[in-house]
Coordinates of C-alpha atoms in Angstrom, one line a residue:
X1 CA -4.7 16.5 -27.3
X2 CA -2.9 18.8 -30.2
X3 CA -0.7 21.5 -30.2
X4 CA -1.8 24.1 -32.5
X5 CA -1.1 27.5 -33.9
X6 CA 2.7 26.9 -31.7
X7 CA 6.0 26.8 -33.8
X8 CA 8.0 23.3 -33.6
X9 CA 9.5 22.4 -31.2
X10 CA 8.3 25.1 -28.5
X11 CA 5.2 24.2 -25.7
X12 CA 3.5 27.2 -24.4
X13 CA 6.1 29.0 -24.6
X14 CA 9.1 26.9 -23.6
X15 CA 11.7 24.5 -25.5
X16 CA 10.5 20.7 -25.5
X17 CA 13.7 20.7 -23.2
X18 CA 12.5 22.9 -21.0
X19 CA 9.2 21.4 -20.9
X20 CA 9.9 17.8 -20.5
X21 CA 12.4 18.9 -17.8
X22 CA 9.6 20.9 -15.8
X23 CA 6.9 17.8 -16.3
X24 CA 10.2 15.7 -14.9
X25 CA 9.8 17.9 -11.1
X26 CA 6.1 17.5 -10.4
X27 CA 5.4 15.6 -8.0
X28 CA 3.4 12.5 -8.0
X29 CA 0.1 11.7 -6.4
X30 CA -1.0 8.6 -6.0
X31 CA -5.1 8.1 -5.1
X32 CA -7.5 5.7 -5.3
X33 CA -11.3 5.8 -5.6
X34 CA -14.0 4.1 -3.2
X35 CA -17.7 4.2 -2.6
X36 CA -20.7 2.0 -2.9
X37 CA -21.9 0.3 -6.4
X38 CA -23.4 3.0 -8.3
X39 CA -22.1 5.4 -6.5
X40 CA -20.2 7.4 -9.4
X41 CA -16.8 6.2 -9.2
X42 CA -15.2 5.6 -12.4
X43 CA -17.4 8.7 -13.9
X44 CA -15.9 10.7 -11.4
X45 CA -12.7 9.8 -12.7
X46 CA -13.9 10.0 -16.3
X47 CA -15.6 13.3 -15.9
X48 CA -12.1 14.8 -14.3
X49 CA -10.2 13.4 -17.2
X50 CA -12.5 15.0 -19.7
X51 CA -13.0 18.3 -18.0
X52 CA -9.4 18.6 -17.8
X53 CA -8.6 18.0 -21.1
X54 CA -6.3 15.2 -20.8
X55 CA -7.8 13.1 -23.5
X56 CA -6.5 12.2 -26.6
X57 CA -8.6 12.7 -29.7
X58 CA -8.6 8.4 -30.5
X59 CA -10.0 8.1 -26.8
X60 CA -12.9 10.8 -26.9
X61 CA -14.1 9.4 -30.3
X62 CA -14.2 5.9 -29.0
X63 CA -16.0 7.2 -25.6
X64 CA -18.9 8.6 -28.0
X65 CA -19.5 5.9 -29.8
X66 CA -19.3 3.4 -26.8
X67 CA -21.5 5.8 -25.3
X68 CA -24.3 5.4 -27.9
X69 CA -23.2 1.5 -28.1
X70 CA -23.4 0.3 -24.2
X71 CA -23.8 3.5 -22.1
X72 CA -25.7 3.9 -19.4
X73 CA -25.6 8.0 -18.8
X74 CA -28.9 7.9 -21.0
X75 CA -29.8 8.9 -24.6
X76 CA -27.7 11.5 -26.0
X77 CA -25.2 11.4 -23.0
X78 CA -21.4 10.5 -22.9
X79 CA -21.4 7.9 -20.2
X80 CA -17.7 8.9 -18.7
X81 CA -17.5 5.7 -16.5
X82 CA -16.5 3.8 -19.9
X83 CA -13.0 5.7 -20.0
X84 CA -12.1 3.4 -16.6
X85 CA -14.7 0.3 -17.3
X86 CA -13.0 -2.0 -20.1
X87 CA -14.3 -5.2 -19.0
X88 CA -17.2 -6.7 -20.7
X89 CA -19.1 -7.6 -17.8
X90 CA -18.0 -4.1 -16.3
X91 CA -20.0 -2.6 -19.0
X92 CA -22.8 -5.1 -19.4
X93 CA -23.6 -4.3 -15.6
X94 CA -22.6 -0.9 -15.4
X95 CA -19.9 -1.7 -12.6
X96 CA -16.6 -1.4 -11.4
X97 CA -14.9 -5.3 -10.9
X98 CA -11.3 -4.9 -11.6
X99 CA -9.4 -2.1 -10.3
X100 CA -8.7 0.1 -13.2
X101 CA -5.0 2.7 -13.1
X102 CA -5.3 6.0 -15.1
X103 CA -2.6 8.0 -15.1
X104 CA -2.5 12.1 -16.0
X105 CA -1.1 15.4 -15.2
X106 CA -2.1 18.7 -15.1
X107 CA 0.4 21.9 -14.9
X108 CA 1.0 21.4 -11.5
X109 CA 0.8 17.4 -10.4
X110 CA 0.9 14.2 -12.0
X111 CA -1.5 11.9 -10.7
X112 CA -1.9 7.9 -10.9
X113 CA -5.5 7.2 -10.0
X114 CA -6.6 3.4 -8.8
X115 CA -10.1 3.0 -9.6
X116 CA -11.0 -0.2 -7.3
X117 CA -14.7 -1.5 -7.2
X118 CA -17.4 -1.0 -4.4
X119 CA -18.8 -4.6 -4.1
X120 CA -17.8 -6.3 -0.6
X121 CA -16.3 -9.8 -2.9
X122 CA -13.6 -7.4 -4.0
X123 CA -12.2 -6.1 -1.2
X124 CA -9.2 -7.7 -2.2
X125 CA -9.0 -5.3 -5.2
X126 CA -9.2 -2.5 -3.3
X127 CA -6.5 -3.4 -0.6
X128 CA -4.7 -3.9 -3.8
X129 CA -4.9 -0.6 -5.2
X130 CA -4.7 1.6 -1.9
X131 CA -2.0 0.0 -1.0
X132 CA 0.5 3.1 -2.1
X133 CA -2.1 5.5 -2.3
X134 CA -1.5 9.2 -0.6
X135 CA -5.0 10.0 -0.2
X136 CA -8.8 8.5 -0.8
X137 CA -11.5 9.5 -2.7
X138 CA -14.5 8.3 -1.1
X139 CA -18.0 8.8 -2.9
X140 CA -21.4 8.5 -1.5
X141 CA -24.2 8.6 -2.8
X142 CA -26.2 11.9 -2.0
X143 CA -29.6 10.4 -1.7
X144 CA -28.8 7.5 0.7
X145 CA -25.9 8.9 2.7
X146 CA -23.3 7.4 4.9
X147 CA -24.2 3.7 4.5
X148 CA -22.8 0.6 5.6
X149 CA -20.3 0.6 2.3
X150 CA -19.1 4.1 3.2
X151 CA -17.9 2.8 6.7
X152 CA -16.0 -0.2 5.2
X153 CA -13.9 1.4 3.0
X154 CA -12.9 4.3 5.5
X155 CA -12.4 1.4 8.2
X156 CA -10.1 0.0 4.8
X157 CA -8.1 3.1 4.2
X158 CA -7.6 3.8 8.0
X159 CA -6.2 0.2 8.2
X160 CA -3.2 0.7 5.3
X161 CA -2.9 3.8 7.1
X162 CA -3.8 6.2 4.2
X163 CA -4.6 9.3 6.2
X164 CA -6.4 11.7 4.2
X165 CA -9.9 11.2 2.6
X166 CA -12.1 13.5 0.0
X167 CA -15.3 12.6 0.9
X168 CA -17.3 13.8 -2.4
X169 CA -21.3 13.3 -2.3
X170 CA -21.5 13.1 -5.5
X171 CA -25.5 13.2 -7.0
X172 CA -25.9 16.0 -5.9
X173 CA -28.2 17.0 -8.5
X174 CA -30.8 14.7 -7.7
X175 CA -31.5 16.2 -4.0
X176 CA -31.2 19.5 -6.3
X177 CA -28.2 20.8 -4.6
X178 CA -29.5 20.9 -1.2
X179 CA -27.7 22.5 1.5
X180 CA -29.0 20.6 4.3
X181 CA -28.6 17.4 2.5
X182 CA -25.3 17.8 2.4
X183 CA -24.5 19.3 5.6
X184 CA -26.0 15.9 6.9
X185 CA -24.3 13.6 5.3
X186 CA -21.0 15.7 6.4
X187 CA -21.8 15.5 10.0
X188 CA -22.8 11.7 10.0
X189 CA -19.6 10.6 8.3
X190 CA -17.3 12.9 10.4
X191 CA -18.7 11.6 13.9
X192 CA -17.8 8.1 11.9
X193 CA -14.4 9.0 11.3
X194 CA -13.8 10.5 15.1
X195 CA -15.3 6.8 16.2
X196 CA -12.8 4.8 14.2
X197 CA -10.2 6.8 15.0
X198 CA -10.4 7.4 18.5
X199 CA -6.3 6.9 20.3
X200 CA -5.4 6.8 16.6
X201 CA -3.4 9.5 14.3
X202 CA -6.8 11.8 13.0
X203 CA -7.7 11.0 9.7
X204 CA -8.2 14.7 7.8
X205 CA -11.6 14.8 5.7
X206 CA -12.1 17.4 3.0
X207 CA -15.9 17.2 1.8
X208 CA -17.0 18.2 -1.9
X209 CA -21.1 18.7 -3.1
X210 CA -20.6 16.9 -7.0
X211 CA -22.3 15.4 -9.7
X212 CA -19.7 14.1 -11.6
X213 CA -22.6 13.2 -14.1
X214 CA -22.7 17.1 -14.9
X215 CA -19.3 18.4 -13.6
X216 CA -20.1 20.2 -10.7
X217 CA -17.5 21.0 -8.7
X218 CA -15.3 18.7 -10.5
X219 CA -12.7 20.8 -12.3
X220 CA -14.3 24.6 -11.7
X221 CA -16.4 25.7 -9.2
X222 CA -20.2 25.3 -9.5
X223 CA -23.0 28.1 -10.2
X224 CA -25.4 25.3 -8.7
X225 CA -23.6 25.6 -5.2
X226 CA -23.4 29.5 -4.1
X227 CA -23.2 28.0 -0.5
X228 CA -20.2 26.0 -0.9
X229 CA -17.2 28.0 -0.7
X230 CA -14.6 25.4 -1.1
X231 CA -12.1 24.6 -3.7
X232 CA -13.3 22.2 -6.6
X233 CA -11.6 19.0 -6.3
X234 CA -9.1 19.2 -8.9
X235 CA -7.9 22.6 -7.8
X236 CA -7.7 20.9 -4.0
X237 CA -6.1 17.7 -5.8
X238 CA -3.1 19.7 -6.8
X239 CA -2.7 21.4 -3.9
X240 CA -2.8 19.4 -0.9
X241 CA 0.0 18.8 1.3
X242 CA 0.5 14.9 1.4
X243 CA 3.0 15.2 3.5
X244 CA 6.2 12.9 3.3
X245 CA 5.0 9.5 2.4
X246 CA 9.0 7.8 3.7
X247 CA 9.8 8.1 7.5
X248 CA 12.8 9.5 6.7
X249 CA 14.5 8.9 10.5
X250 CA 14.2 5.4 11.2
X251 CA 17.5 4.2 8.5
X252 CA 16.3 0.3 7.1
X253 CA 18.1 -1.2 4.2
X254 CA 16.9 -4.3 3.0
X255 CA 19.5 -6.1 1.6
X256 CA 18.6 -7.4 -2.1
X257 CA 21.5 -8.3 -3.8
X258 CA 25.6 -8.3 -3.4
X259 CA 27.4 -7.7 -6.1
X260 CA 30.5 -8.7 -6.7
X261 CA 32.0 -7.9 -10.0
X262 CA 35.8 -8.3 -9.3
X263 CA 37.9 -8.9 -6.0
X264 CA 38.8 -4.7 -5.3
X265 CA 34.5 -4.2 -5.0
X266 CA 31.9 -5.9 -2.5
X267 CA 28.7 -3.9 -2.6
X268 CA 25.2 -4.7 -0.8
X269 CA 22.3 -3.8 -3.3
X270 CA 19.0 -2.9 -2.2
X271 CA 16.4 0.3 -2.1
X272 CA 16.3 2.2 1.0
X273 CA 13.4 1.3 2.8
X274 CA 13.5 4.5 5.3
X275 CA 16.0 7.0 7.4
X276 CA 19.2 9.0 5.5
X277 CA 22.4 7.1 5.4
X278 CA 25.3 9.1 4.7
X279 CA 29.5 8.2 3.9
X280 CA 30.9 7.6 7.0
X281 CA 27.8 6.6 9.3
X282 CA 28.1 4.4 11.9
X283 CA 26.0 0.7 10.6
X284 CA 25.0 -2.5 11.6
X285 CA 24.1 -5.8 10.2
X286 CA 21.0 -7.6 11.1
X287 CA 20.8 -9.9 12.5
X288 CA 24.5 -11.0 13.2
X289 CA 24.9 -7.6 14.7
X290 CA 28.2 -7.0 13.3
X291 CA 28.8 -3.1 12.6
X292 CA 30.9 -1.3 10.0
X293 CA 30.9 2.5 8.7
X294 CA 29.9 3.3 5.1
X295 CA 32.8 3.3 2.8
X296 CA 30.7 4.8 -0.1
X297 CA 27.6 4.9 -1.9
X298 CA 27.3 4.0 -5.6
X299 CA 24.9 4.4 -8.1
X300 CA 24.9 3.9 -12.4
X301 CA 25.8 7.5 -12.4
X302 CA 28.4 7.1 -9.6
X303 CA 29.2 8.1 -6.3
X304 CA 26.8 9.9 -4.0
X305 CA 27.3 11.6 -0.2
X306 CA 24.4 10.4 1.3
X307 CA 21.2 8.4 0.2
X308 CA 16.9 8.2 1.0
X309 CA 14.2 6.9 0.5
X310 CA 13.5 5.4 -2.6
X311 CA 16.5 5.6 -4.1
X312 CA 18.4 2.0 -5.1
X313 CA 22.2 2.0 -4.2
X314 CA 25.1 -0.3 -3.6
X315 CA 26.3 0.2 -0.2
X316 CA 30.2 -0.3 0.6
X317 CA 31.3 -1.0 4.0
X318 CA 35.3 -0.7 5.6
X319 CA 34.9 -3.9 6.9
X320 CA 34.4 -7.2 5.3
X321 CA 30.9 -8.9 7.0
X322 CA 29.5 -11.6 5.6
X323 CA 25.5 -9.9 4.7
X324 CA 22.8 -11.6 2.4
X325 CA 19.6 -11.1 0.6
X326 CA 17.1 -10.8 3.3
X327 CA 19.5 -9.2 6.1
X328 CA 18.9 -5.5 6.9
X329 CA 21.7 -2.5 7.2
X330 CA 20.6 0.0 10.0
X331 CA 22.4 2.3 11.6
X332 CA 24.0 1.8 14.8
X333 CA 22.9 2.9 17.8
X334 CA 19.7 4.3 16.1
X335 CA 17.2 6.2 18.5
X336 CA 14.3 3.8 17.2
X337 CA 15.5 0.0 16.9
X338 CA 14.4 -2.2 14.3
X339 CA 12.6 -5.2 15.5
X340 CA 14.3 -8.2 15.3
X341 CA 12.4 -11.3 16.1
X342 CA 9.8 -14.5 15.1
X343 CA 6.7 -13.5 16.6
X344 CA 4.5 -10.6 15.9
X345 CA 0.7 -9.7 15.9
X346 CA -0.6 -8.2 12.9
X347 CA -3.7 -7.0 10.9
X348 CA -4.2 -9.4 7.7
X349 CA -6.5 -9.5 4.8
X350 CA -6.9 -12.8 3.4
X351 CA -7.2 -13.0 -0.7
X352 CA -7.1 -16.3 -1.5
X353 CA -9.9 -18.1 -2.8
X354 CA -9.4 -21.6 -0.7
X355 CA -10.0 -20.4 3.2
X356 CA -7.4 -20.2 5.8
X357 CA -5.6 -23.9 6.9
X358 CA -4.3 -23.4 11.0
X359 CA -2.2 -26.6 9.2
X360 CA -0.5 -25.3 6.8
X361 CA 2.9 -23.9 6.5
X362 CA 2.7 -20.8 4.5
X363 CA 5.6 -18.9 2.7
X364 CA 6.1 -14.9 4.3
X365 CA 7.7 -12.4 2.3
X366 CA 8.7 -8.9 3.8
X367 CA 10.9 -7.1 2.2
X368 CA 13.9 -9.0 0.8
X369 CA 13.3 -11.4 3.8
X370 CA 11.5 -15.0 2.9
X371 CA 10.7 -17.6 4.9
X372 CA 8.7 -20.5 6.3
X373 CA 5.7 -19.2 8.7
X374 CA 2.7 -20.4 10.5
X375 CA -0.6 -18.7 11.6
X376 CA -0.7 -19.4 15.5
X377 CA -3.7 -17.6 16.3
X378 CA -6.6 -15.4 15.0
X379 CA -7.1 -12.9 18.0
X380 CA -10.5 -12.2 16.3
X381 CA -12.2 -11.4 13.0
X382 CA -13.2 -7.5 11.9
X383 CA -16.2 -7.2 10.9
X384 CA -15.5 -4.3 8.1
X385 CA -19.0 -3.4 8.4
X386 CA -19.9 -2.8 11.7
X387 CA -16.5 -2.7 13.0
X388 CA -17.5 -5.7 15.5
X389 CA -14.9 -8.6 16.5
X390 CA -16.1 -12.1 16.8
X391 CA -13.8 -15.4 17.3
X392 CA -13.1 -17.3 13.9
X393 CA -11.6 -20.5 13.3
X394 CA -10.3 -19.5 10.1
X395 CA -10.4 -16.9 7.8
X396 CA -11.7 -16.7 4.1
X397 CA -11.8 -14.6 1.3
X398 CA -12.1 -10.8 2.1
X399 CA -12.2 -11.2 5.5
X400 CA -9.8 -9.5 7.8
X401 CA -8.6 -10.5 11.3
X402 CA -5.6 -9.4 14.0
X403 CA -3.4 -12.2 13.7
X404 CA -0.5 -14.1 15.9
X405 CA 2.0 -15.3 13.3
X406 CA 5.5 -17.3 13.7
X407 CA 8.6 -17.3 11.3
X408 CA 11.3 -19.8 10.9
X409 CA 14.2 -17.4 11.3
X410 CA 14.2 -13.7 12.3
X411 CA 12.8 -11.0 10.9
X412 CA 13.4 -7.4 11.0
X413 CA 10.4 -5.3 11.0
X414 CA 9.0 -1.6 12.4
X415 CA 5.3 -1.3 13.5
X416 CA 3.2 -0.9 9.6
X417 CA 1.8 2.4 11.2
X418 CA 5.5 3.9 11.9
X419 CA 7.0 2.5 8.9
X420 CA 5.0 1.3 5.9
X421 CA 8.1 -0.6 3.8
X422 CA 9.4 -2.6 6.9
X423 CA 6.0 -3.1 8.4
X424 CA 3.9 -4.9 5.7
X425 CA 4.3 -8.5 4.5
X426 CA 2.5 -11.1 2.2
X427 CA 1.6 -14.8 2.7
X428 CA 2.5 -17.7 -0.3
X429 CA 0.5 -20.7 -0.9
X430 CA 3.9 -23.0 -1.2
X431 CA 1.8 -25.2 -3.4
X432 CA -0.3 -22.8 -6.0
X433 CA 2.4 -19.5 -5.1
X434 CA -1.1 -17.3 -5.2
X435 CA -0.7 -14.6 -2.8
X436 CA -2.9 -16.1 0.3
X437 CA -3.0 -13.1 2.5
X438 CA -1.4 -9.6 3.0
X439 CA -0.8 -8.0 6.6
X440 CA 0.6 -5.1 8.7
X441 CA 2.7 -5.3 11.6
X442 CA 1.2 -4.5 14.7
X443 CA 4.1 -5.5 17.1
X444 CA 5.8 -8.2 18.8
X445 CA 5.0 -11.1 20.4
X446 CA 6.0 -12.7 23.5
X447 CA 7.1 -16.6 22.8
X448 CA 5.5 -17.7 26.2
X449 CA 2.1 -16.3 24.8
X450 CA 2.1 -18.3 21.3
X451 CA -1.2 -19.9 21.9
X452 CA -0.1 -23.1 20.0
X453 CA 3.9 -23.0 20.6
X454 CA 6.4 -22.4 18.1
X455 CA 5.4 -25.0 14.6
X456 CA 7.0 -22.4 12.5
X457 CA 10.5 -23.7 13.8
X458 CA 12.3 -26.5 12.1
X459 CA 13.0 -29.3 14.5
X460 CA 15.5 -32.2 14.8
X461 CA 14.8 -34.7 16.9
X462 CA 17.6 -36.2 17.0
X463 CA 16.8 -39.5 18.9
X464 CA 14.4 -40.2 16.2
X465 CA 16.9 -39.7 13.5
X466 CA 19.1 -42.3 14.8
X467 CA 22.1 -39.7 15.5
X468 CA 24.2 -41.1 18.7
X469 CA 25.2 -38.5 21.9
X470 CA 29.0 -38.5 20.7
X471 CA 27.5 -36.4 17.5
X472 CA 26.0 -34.0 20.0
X473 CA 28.6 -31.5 20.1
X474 CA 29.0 -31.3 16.5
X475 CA 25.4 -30.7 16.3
X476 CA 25.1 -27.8 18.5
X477 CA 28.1 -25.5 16.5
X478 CA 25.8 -26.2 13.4
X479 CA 23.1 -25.3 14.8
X480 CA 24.6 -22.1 16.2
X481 CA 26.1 -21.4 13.2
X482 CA 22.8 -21.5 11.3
X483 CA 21.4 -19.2 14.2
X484 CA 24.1 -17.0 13.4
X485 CA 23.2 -16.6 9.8
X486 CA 19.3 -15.8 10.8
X487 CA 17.7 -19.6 10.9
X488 CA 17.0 -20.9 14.1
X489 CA 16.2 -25.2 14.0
X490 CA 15.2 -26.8 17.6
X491 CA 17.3 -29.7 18.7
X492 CA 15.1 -32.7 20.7
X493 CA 17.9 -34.7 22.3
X494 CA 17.2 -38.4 23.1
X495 CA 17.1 -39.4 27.1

């Protein structure tokens, strides 16, 4: 992109101060891409980058000549998919593998876009990028329809809770822009959506007719479609309402850090997961339960009156409680308590390559919080295709079942669909550290209904240890003292 024929210093028609300071307030939309191989994914993406003019002159010359070199768009055609494929075997096949970020802006928006790959061995990928999307992009395939791929991915973005979905049937120029076609293909997918949805917050579908091949529809509105008489999907891009993506009632701060930089300041560090806290509130420590009012909330730039979502702070209290990394600060008497507790069910994606061990003891981190965990039970496993359950003995790569899972000391934790930050957590290989599975909170779980009892708890047994009856009572303040601090351990006394 060049500036021409405009004096230095001066962007249609404002200062570079003035510019860079109006780029600084637009708002940021995050989006990912999903559809079936071949569907038209990345040239979607391409095509939207190109029509928009957000290329750089280096970029377009290299998308030529790859073109000629390794496209696939045919002779004499810019193949746009190559702006988002950069892997050999991405080009050599002509598919998406790795997901792929592109970021732009337009005069209104910027937008980071998560181009994750269709195959069914990469689901992994795309849980990975539409994990902080706002919205989908779901492409299918005009000829074939709603197909078994196109259900997977909407069961995927209804499961990280990503409510709204562009459904663009994109092709459109190969069923030569037909009306009914279309029309079809709407109906079947929206009777999908109503199916998977059903108890559930709605999922809101907008549908687009495309080739993203010719740029239909893409950045201006198409000649080839007088019966449409939507938006194109850039001009709808810019302009949805993605609502708030923070709960901003619910008040959860994670603590991260305490700093301590001389004996006048005591500060808990962290980013505010959720909720408003303001000087003055009334707080509360989890999970020792001790409560506090905010003394003051500091920042590099100094002191501010009241703090959200995402914005990192030091937190101040009047009182001096003893907090650490992995406690939470909420706010007392708050309308929608935090969780506090060892047991939960949840929904969890496994993404390691070596399959799910009932006898291993996996590391869980949510949040700030880390600690020992066990997998007590698989409810059942989802099949993403056809939306079946069936009864698993373990889990492997890609697959995704409703778990029961324990933790060695408390956590504090919201539902995943009332609270993304509090509600989602990942599982640690302690021997490789690869990430074994991610998961969202579904809720808590009874103790009496662990299925195998609670393994995820440290025990002493102290009979076996050789530790005499006079120790007993010594013992048990320890312990209580460690429950105190968050880490419960069960004590086996001898007869």
């Amino acid at each position: 992109m060049e500036l021409q024929n405009t004096p230095s210093g001066i962007v249609g028609g404002l200062s570079i101060e003035e510019y860079l300071d109006q780029d600084e307030k637009k708002d940021l939309l995050r989006l990912l891409t999903a559809g079936s191989v071949d569907d038209g994914k990345s040239t979607l993406i391409g095509r939207l980058l190109f029509d928009s003019k957000k290329l750089y002159e280096d970029q377009l010359s290299a998308l030529e000549r790859d073109s000629k070199r390794v496209g696939n768009a045919g002779a004499g055609e810019i193949d746009y998919a190559l702006l988002l494929d950069g892997l050999k075997a991405e080009r050599e096949q002509g598919i998406t593998i790795d997901v792929a970020y592109r970021y732009f802006s337009t005069n209104r928006r910027k937008f980071i876009i998560a181009d994750t790959p269709g195959h069914e061995q990469y689901t992994r990928n795309m849980i990975t990028g539409g994990s902080t999307a706002h919205l989908a992009i779901l492409l299918v395939d005009a000829r074939t329809g709603v197909i078994t791929q196109t259900r997977r991915h909407t069961f995927l973005c209804s499961l990280l809770g990503i409510k709204r979905i562009a459904l663009a049937v994109n092709k459109m120029d190969l069923v030569e822009f037909d009306q009914d076609t279309y029309n079809r293909i709407v109906a079947d997918y929206q009777r999908f959506v109503e199916e998977i949805t059903a108890g559930q917050q709605p999922i809101d579908v907008k549908c687009f007719p495309l080739s993203a091949k010719d740029g239909d529809n893409v950045v201006e509105r198409s000649e080839r479609t007088p019966w449409y008489d939507g938006p194109a999907l850039l001009d709808w891009l810019e302009t949805v309402d993605t609502g708030n993506e923070h709960n901003l009632s619910d008040f959860r701060f994670p603590v991260q850090y305490v700093l301590r930089p001389n004996l006048d300041f005591r500060g808990f560090c962290g980013k505010v997961a959720s909720g408003i806290i303001r000087k003055g509130d009334s707080v509360t420590a989890l999970p020792s339960g001790k409560q506090s009012r905010v003394k003051s909330i500091v920042t590099y730039e100094g002191e501010l009156d009241y703090a959200f979502p995402p914005q990192c702070v030091a937190i101040t209290l009047e009182d001096e409680i003893d907090i650490s990394r992995g406690e939470m600060i909420v706010k007392t008497n708050d309308g929608h308590p935090v969780t506090v507790g060892r047991h939960f069910e949840a929904h969890m994606v496994w993404m390691d390559e070596e399959a799910m061990d009932h006898a291993k003891s996996f590391f869980i981190k949510q949040t700030t919080n880390t600690s020992r965990c066990h997998i007590d039970q698989i409810k059942y496993k989802v099949d993403v295709n056809t939306l079946e359950h069936s009864e698993v003995e373990h889990l492997v790569l890609n697959e995704i079942g409703r778990v029961v899972i324990t933790t060695a000391k408390e956590f504090m934790y919201d539902p995943y669909a009332e609270n993304k930050q509090t509600g989602a957590f990942i599982l640690i290989d302690p021997i490789t550290n690869n990430t074994a599975a991610v998961g969202m909170i579904i809720a808590p779980v009874e103790e009496k209904d662990l299925l195998n009892g609670d393994m995820a708890l440290p025990t002493l047994d102290l009979k076996k240890l050789g530790i005499g009856a006079e120790h007993y009572d010594a013992i048990d303040k320890a312990v209580k003292e460690l429950e105190r601090q968050g880490l419960e351990v069960k004590v086996v006394k001898g007869e």
